[in-house]
Structures are given as structure tokens and as C-alpha cells.
PDB file of C-alpha atoms in Angstrom:
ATOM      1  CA  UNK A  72     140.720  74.471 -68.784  1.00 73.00           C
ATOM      2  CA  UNK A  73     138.202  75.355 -65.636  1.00 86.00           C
ATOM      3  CA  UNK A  74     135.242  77.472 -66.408  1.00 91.00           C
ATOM      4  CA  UNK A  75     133.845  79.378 -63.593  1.00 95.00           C
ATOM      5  CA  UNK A  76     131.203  81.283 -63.446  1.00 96.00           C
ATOM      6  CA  UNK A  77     131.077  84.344 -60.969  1.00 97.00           C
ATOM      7  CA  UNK A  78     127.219  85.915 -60.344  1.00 97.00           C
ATOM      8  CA  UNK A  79     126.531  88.972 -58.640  1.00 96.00           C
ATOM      9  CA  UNK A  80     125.004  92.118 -58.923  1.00 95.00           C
ATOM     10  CA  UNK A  81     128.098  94.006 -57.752  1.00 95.00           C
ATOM     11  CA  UNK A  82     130.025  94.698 -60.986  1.00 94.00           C
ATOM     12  CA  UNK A  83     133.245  95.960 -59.103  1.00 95.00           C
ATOM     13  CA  UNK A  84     133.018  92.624 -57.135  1.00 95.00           C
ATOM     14  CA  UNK A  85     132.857  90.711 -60.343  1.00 96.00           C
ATOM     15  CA  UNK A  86     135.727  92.071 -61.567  1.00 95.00           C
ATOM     16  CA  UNK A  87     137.844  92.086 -58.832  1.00 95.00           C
ATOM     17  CA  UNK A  88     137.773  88.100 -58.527  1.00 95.00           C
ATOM     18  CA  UNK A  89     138.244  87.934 -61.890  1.00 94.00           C
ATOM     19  CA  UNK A  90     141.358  89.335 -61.654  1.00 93.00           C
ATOM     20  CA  UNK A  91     142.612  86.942 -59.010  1.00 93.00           C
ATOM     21  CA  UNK A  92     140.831  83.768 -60.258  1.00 94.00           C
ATOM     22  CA  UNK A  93     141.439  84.291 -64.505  1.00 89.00           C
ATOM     23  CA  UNK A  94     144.565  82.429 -65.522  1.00 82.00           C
ATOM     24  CA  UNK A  95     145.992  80.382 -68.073  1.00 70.00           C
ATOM     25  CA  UNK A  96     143.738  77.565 -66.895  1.00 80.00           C
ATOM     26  CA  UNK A  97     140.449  78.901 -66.145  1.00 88.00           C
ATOM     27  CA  UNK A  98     138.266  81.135 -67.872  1.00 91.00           C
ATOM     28  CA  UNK A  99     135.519  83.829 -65.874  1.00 95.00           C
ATOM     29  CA  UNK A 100     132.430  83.856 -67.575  1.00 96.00           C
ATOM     30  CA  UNK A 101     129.793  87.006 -66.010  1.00 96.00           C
ATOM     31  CA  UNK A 102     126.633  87.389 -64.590  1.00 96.00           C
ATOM     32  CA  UNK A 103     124.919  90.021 -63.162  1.00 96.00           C
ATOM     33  CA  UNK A 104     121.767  88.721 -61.819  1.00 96.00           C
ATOM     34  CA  UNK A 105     120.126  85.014 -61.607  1.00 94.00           C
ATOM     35  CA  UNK A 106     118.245  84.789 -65.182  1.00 95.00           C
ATOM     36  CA  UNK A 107     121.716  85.862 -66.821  1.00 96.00           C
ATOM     37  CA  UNK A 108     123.765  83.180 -64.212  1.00 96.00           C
ATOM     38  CA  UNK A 109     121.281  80.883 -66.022  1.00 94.00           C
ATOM     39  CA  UNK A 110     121.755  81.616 -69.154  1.00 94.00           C
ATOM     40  CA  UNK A 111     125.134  81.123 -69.007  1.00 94.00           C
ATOM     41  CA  UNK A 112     124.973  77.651 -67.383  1.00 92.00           C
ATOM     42  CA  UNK A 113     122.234  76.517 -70.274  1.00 89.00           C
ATOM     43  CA  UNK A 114     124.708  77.654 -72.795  1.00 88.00           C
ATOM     44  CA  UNK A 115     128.596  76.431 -71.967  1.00 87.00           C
ATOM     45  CA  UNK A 116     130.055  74.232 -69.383  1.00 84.00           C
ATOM     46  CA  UNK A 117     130.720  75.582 -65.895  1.00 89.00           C
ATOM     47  CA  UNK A 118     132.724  73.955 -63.499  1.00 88.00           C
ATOM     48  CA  UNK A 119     132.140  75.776 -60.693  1.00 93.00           C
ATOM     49  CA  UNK A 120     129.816  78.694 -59.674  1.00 95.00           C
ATOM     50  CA  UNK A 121     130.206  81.629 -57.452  1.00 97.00           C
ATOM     51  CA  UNK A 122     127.014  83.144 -56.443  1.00 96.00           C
ATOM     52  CA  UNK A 123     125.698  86.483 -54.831  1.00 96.00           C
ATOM     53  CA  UNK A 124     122.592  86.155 -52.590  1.00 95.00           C
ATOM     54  CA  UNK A 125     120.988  89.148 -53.238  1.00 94.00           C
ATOM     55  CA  UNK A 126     120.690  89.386 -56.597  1.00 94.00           C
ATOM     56  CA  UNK A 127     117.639  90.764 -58.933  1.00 93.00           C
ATOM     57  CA  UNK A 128     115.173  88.401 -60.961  1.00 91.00           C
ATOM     58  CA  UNK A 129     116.452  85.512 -59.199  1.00 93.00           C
ATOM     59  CA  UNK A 130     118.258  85.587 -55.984  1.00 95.00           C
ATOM     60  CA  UNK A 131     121.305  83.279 -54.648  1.00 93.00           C
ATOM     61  CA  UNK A 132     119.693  80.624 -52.601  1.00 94.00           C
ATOM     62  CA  UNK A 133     116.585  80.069 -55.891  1.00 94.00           C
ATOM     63  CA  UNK A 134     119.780  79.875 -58.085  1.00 95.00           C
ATOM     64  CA  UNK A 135     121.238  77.416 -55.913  1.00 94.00           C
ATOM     65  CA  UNK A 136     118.484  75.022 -55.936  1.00 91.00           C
ATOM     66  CA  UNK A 137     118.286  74.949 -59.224  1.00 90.00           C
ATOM     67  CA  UNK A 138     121.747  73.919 -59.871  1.00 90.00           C
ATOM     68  CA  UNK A 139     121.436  71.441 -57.756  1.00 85.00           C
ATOM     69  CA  UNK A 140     118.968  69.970 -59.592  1.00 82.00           C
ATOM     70  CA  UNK A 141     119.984  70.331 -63.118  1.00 83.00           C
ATOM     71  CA  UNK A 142     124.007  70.350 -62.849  1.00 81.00           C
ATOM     72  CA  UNK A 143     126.913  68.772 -60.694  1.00 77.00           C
ATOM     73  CA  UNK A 144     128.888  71.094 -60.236  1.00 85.00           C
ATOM     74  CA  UNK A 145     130.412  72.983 -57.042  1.00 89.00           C
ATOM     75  CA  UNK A 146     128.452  76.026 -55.656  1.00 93.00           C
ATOM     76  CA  UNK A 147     130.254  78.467 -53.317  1.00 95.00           C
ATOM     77  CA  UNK A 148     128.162  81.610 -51.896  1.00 95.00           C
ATOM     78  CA  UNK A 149     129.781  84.844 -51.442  1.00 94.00           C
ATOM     79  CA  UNK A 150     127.534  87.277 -49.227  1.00 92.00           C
ATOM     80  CA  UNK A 151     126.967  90.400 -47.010  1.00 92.00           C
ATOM     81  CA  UNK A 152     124.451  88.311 -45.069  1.00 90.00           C
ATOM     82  CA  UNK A 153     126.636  87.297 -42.446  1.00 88.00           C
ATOM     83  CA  UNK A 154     124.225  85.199 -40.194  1.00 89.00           C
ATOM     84  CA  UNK A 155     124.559  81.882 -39.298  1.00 89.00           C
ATOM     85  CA  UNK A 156     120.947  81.213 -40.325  1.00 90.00           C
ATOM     86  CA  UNK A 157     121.784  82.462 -43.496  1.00 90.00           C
ATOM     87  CA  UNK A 158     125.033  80.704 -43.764  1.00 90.00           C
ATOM     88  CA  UNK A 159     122.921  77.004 -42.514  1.00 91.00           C
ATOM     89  CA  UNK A 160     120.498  77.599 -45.255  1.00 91.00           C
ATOM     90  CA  UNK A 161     122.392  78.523 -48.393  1.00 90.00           C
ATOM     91  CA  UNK A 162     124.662  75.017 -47.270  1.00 90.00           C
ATOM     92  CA  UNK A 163     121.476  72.993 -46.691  1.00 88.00           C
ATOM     93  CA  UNK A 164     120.338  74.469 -49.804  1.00 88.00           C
ATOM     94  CA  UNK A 165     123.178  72.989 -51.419  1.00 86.00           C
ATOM     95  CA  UNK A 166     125.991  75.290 -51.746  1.00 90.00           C
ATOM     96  CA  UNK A 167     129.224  73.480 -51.173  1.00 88.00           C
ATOM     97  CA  UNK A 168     130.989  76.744 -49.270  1.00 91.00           C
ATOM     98  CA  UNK A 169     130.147  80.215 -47.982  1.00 93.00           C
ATOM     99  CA  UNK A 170     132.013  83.173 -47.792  1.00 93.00           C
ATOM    100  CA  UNK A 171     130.949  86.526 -46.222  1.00 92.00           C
ATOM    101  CA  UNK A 172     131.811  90.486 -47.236  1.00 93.00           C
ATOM    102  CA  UNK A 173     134.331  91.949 -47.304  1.00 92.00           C
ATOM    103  CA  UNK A 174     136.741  88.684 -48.301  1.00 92.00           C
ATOM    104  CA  UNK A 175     140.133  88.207 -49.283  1.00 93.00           C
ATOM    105  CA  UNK A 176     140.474  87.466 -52.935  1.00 92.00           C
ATOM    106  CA  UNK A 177     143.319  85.714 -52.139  1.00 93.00           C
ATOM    107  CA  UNK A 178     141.494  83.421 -49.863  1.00 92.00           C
ATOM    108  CA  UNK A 179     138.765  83.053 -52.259  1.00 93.00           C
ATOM    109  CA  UNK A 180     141.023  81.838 -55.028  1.00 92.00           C
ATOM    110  CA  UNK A 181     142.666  79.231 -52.493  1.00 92.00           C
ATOM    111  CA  UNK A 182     139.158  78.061 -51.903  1.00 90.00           C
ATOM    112  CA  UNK A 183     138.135  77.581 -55.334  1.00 92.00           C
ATOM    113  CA  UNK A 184     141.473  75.667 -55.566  1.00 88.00           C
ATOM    114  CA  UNK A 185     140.581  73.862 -52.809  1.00 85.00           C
ATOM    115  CA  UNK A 186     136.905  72.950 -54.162  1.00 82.00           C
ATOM    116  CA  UNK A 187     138.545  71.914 -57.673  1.00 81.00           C
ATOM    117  CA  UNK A 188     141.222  69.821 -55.986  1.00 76.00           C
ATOM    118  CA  UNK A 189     138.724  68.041 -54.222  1.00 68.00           C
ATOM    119  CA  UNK A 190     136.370  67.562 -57.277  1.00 60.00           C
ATOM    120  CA  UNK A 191     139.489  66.012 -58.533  1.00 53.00           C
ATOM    121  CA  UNK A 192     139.582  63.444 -55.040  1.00 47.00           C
ATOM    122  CA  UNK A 193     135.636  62.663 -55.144  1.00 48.00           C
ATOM    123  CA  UNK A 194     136.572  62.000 -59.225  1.00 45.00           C
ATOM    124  CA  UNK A 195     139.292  59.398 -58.348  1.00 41.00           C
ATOM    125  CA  UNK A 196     137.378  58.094 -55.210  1.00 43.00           C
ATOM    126  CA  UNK A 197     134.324  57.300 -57.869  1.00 41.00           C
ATOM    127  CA  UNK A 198     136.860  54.428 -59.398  1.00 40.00           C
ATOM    128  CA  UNK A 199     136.852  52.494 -55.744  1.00 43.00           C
ATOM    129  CA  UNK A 200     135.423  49.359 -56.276  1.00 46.00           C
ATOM    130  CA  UNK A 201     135.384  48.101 -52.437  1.00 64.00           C
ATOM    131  CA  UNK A 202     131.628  48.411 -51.077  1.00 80.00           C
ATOM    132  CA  UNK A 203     131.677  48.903 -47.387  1.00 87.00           C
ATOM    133  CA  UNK A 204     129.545  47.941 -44.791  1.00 90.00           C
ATOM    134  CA  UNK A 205     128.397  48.830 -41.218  1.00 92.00           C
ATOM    135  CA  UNK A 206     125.480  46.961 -40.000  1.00 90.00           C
ATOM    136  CA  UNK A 207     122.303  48.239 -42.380  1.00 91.00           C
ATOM    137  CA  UNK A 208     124.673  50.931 -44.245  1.00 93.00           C
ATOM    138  CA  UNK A 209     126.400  49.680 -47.567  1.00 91.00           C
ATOM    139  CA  UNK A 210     128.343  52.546 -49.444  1.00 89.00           C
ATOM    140  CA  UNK A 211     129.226  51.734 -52.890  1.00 80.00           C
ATOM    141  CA  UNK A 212     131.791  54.702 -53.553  1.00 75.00           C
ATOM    142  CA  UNK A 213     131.825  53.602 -57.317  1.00 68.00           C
ATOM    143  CA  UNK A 214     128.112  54.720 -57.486  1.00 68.00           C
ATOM    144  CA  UNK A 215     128.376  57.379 -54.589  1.00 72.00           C
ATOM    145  CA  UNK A 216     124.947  56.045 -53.381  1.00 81.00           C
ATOM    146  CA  UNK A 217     125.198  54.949 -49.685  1.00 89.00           C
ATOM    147  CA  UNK A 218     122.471  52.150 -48.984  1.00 90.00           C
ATOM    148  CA  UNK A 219     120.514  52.208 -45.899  1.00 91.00           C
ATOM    149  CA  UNK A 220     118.644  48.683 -45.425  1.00 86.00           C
ATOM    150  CA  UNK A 221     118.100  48.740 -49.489  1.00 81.00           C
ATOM    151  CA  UNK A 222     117.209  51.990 -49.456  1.00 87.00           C
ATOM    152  CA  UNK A 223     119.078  54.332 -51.974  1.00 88.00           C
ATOM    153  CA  UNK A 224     120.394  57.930 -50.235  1.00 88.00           C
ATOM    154  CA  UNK A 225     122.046  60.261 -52.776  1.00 84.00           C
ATOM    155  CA  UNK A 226     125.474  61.637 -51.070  1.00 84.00           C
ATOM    156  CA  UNK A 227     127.627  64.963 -52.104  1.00 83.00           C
ATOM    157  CA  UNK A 228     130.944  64.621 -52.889  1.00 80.00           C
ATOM    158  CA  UNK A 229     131.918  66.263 -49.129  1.00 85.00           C
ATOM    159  CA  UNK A 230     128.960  63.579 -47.540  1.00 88.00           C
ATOM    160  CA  UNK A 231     130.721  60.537 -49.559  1.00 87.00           C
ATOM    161  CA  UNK A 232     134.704  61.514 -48.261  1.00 88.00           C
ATOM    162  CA  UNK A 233     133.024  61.886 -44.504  1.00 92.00           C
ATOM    163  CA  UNK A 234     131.127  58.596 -44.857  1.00 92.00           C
ATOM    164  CA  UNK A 235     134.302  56.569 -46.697  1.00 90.00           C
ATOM    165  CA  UNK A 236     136.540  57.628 -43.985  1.00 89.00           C
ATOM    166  CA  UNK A 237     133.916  57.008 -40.837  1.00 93.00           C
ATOM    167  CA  UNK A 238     132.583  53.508 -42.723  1.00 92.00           C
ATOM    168  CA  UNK A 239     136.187  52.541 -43.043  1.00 88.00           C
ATOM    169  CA  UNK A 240     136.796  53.036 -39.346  1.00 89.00           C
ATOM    170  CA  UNK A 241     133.709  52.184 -37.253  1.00 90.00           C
ATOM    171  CA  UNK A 242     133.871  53.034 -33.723  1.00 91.00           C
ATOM    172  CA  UNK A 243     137.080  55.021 -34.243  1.00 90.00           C
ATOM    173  CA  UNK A 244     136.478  59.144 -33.302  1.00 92.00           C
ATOM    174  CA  UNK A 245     137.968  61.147 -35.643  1.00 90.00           C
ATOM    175  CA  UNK A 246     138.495  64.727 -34.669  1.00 89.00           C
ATOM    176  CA  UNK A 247     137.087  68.300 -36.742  1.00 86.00           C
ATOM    177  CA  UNK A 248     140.880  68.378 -38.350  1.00 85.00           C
ATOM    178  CA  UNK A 249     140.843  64.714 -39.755  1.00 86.00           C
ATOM    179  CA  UNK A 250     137.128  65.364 -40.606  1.00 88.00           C
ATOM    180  CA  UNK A 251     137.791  68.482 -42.598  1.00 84.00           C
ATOM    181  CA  UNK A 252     140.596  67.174 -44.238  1.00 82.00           C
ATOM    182  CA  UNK A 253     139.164  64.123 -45.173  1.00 83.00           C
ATOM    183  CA  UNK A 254     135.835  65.898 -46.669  1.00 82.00           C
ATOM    184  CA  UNK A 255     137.376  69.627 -47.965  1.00 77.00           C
ATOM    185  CA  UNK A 256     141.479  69.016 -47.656  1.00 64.00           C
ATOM    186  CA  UNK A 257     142.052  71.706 -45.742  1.00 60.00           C
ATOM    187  CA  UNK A 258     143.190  70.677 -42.687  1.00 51.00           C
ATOM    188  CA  UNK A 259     144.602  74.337 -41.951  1.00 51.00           C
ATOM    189  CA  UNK A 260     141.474  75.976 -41.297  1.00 56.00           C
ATOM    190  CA  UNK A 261     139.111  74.086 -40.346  1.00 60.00           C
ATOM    191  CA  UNK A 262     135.594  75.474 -39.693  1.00 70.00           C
ATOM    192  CA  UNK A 263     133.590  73.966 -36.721  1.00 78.00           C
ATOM    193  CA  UNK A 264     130.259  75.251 -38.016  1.00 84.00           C
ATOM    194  CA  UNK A 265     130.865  74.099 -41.377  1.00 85.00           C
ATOM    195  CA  UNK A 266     131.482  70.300 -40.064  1.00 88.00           C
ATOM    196  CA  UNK A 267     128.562  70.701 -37.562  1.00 89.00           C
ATOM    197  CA  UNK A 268     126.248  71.257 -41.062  1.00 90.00           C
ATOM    198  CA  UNK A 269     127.726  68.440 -42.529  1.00 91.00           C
ATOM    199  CA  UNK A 270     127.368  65.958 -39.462  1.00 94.00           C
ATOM    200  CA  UNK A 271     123.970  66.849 -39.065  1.00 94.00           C
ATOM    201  CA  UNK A 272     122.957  66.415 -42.743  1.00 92.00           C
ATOM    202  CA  UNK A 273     124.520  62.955 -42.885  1.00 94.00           C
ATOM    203  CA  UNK A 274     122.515  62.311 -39.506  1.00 95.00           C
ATOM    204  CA  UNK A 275     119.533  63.111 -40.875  1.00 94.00           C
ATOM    205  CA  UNK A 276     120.081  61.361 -43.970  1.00 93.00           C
ATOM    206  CA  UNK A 277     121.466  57.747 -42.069  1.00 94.00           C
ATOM    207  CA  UNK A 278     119.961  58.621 -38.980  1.00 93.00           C
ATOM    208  CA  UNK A 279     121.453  60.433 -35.568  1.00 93.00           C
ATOM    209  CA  UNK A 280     121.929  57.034 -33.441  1.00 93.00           C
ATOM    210  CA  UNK A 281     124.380  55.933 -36.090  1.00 94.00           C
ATOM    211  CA  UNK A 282     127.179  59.284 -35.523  1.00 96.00           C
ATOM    212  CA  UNK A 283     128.175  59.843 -32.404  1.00 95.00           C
ATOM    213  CA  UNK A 284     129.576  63.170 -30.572  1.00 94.00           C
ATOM    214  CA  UNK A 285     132.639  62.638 -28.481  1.00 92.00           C
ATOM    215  CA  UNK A 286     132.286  65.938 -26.632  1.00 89.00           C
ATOM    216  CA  UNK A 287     135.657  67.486 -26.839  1.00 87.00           C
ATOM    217  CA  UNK A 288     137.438  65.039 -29.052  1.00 88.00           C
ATOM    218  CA  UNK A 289     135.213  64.902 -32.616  1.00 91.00           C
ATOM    219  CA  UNK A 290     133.221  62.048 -34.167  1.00 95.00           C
ATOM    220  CA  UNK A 291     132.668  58.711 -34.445  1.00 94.00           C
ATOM    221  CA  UNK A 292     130.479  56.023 -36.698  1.00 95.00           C
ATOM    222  CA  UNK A 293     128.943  53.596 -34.193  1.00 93.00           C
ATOM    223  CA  UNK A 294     129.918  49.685 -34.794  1.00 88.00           C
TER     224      UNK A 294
END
């Protein structure tokens, strides 16, 4: 049983992706601004959390931070702010997807699929027990820690696919399909500014010398 939680200010909102993500298998619980989205996470066990920006008392990106830093747990952003600055911060913020208003429901509930399917992958990939190394990076997939000359850097479960899959193939340029596959297995519709986020968080976290862009082609991890 999946518990998702769905927070926004919007009641009609609420319950219209209620009605397309309740089933058998997951459970909705509601929010209707940050403090109560809170609440909710102190009190049961949430899988996954769908978030409003806008939202009174304590608004989508504060929310987001915060949990971040208290639970593991997938955060997708559903929004009328439809700029990519807004879009850049909410995923540097932490948010794991974001989707603009108006949205399909249906596509909604195939991402939220998507996001526990790959929960599931990053769950399995945790049992790996082969460390791999490229130069000064050692990534220890059973830890999800990625080691850069002793130092500790904390990955997400997106950053850890992309790194297993580039660490594994030095020097090899893998293209936006193979990349979102790898990191969101979706290989149907893939989303160039999403992977551009996600490339240039890893680069600043391992350093931009060590991914290179193969204009026209994708990415590569140099030897």
C-alpha cells in the first residue's frame, strides 16, 4: 500500500487527482496548505508528495526543503508558475519532478507510477555491492555516497542511476534518451531541460571537467 500525499490550496484540484491516483494500492491523504502538508507527514508515512507552490502559511518550494531534510521520499511539484526559473529552482530545491497547469491527470498518475517504479530501481540498485571507480571518483551504490578524493557527496536516487550508468562506461556518450531512461525510465518522453538540471547538478557536485557535452549527440564521463 502507497501513501501519497497531495498539497494544494485548490480543493477541486485535490480532488480531481484523487480520483485518478486512489486505488486499491494507494491511499490520498489531504492538505490544503503547508502547516497541514506537515502535519500530515509528522503523523503517518508518505511515500510520495505532491505539492502546490503557492500555497498559504507555507508555500511549495519552503515545504520542499524541508522534506528534503527530514524525509526520503519523492517530491513532485504541480504549478501555474510556468517559468523555467521557477521550474530550475523548485528541482534544485529538491523536488524530483515538475508539472505545470492545466495537466493531464492521466499523465500525472503515469508519472507518479513512474517515480514509484523507480523508487523501486534505486531500492534494488542499493543491494549492488561492486564499488566503481574513475580516477578520484569511487561510487559505492550500496551506500549511494559517491566519493570524490575521500570526500563524501550525498547523491539522489536520479544523481546515483546517472552516475552508475556514466561510471560504468567512461568515455562512452550516452545520449538524452539512454540518460533519461537510465535516471527516470521513461525513455518515451524525455525532457531536455529536465536532464540539463540534472547534468549540471552532478557537475557541480563532481566537478564540470569530469562530464562532458557532445554537442548534438548527449553525454559522456571523461576517462
Amino acid at each position: 500500500m502507497k501513501n501519497i500525499l497531495i498539497a494544494d490550496d485548490e480543493k477541486d484540484i485535490v480532488k480531481l487527482l484523487r480520483l485518478y491516483l486512489e486505488t486499491d494500492e494507494a491511499t490520498i491523504f489531504e492538505a490544503y496548505d503547508g502547516e497541514m502538508a506537515i502535519q500530515i507527514l509528522n503523523n503517518n508515512v508518505i511515500d510520495l508528495a505532491l505539492l502546490d507552490i503557492m500555497m498559504p502559511r507555507i508555500n511549495g518550494f519552503e515545504l520542499t526543503k524541508k522534506i528534503r531534510k527530514e524525509w526520503h521520499i519523492p517530491v513532485m511539484i504541480i504549478s501555474a508558475k510556468i517559468e523555467s526559473a521557477d521550474k530550475i529552482l523548485g528541482l534544485d530545491l529538491g523536488a524530483d519532478d515538475y508539472i505545470t497547469k492545466p495537466f493531464d491527470p492521466l499523465e500525472v498518475a503515469a508519472r507518479v507510477r513512474a517515480r514509484f517504479r523507480e523508487n523501486h530501481g534505486s531500492r534494488s540498485l542499493s543491494h549492488a555491492k561492486d564499488k566503481l571507480t574513475v580516477r578520484e571518483l569511487i561510487l559505492n551504490p550500496a551506500e549511494c555516497i559517491l566519493y570524490k578524493e575521500n570526500q563524501a557527496i550525498s547523491l539522489t536516487a536520479v544523481e546515483l542511476k546517472l552516475m552508475c550508468l556514466l561510471m560504468a562506461h567512461p568515455g562512452r556518450v550516452f545520449t538524452k534518451e539512454q540518460l533519461y531512461e537510465a535516471g527516470w525510465e521513461e525513455a518515451y518522453a524525455v525532457d531536455d531541460n529536465t536532464i540539463r538540471v540534472a547534468i549540471s547538478k552532478l557537475r557541480d557536485k563532481i566537478g564540470a571537467e569530469n562530464i562532458s557535452t557532445i554537442r548534438g549527440l548527449g553525454y559522456r564521463l571523461e576517462k
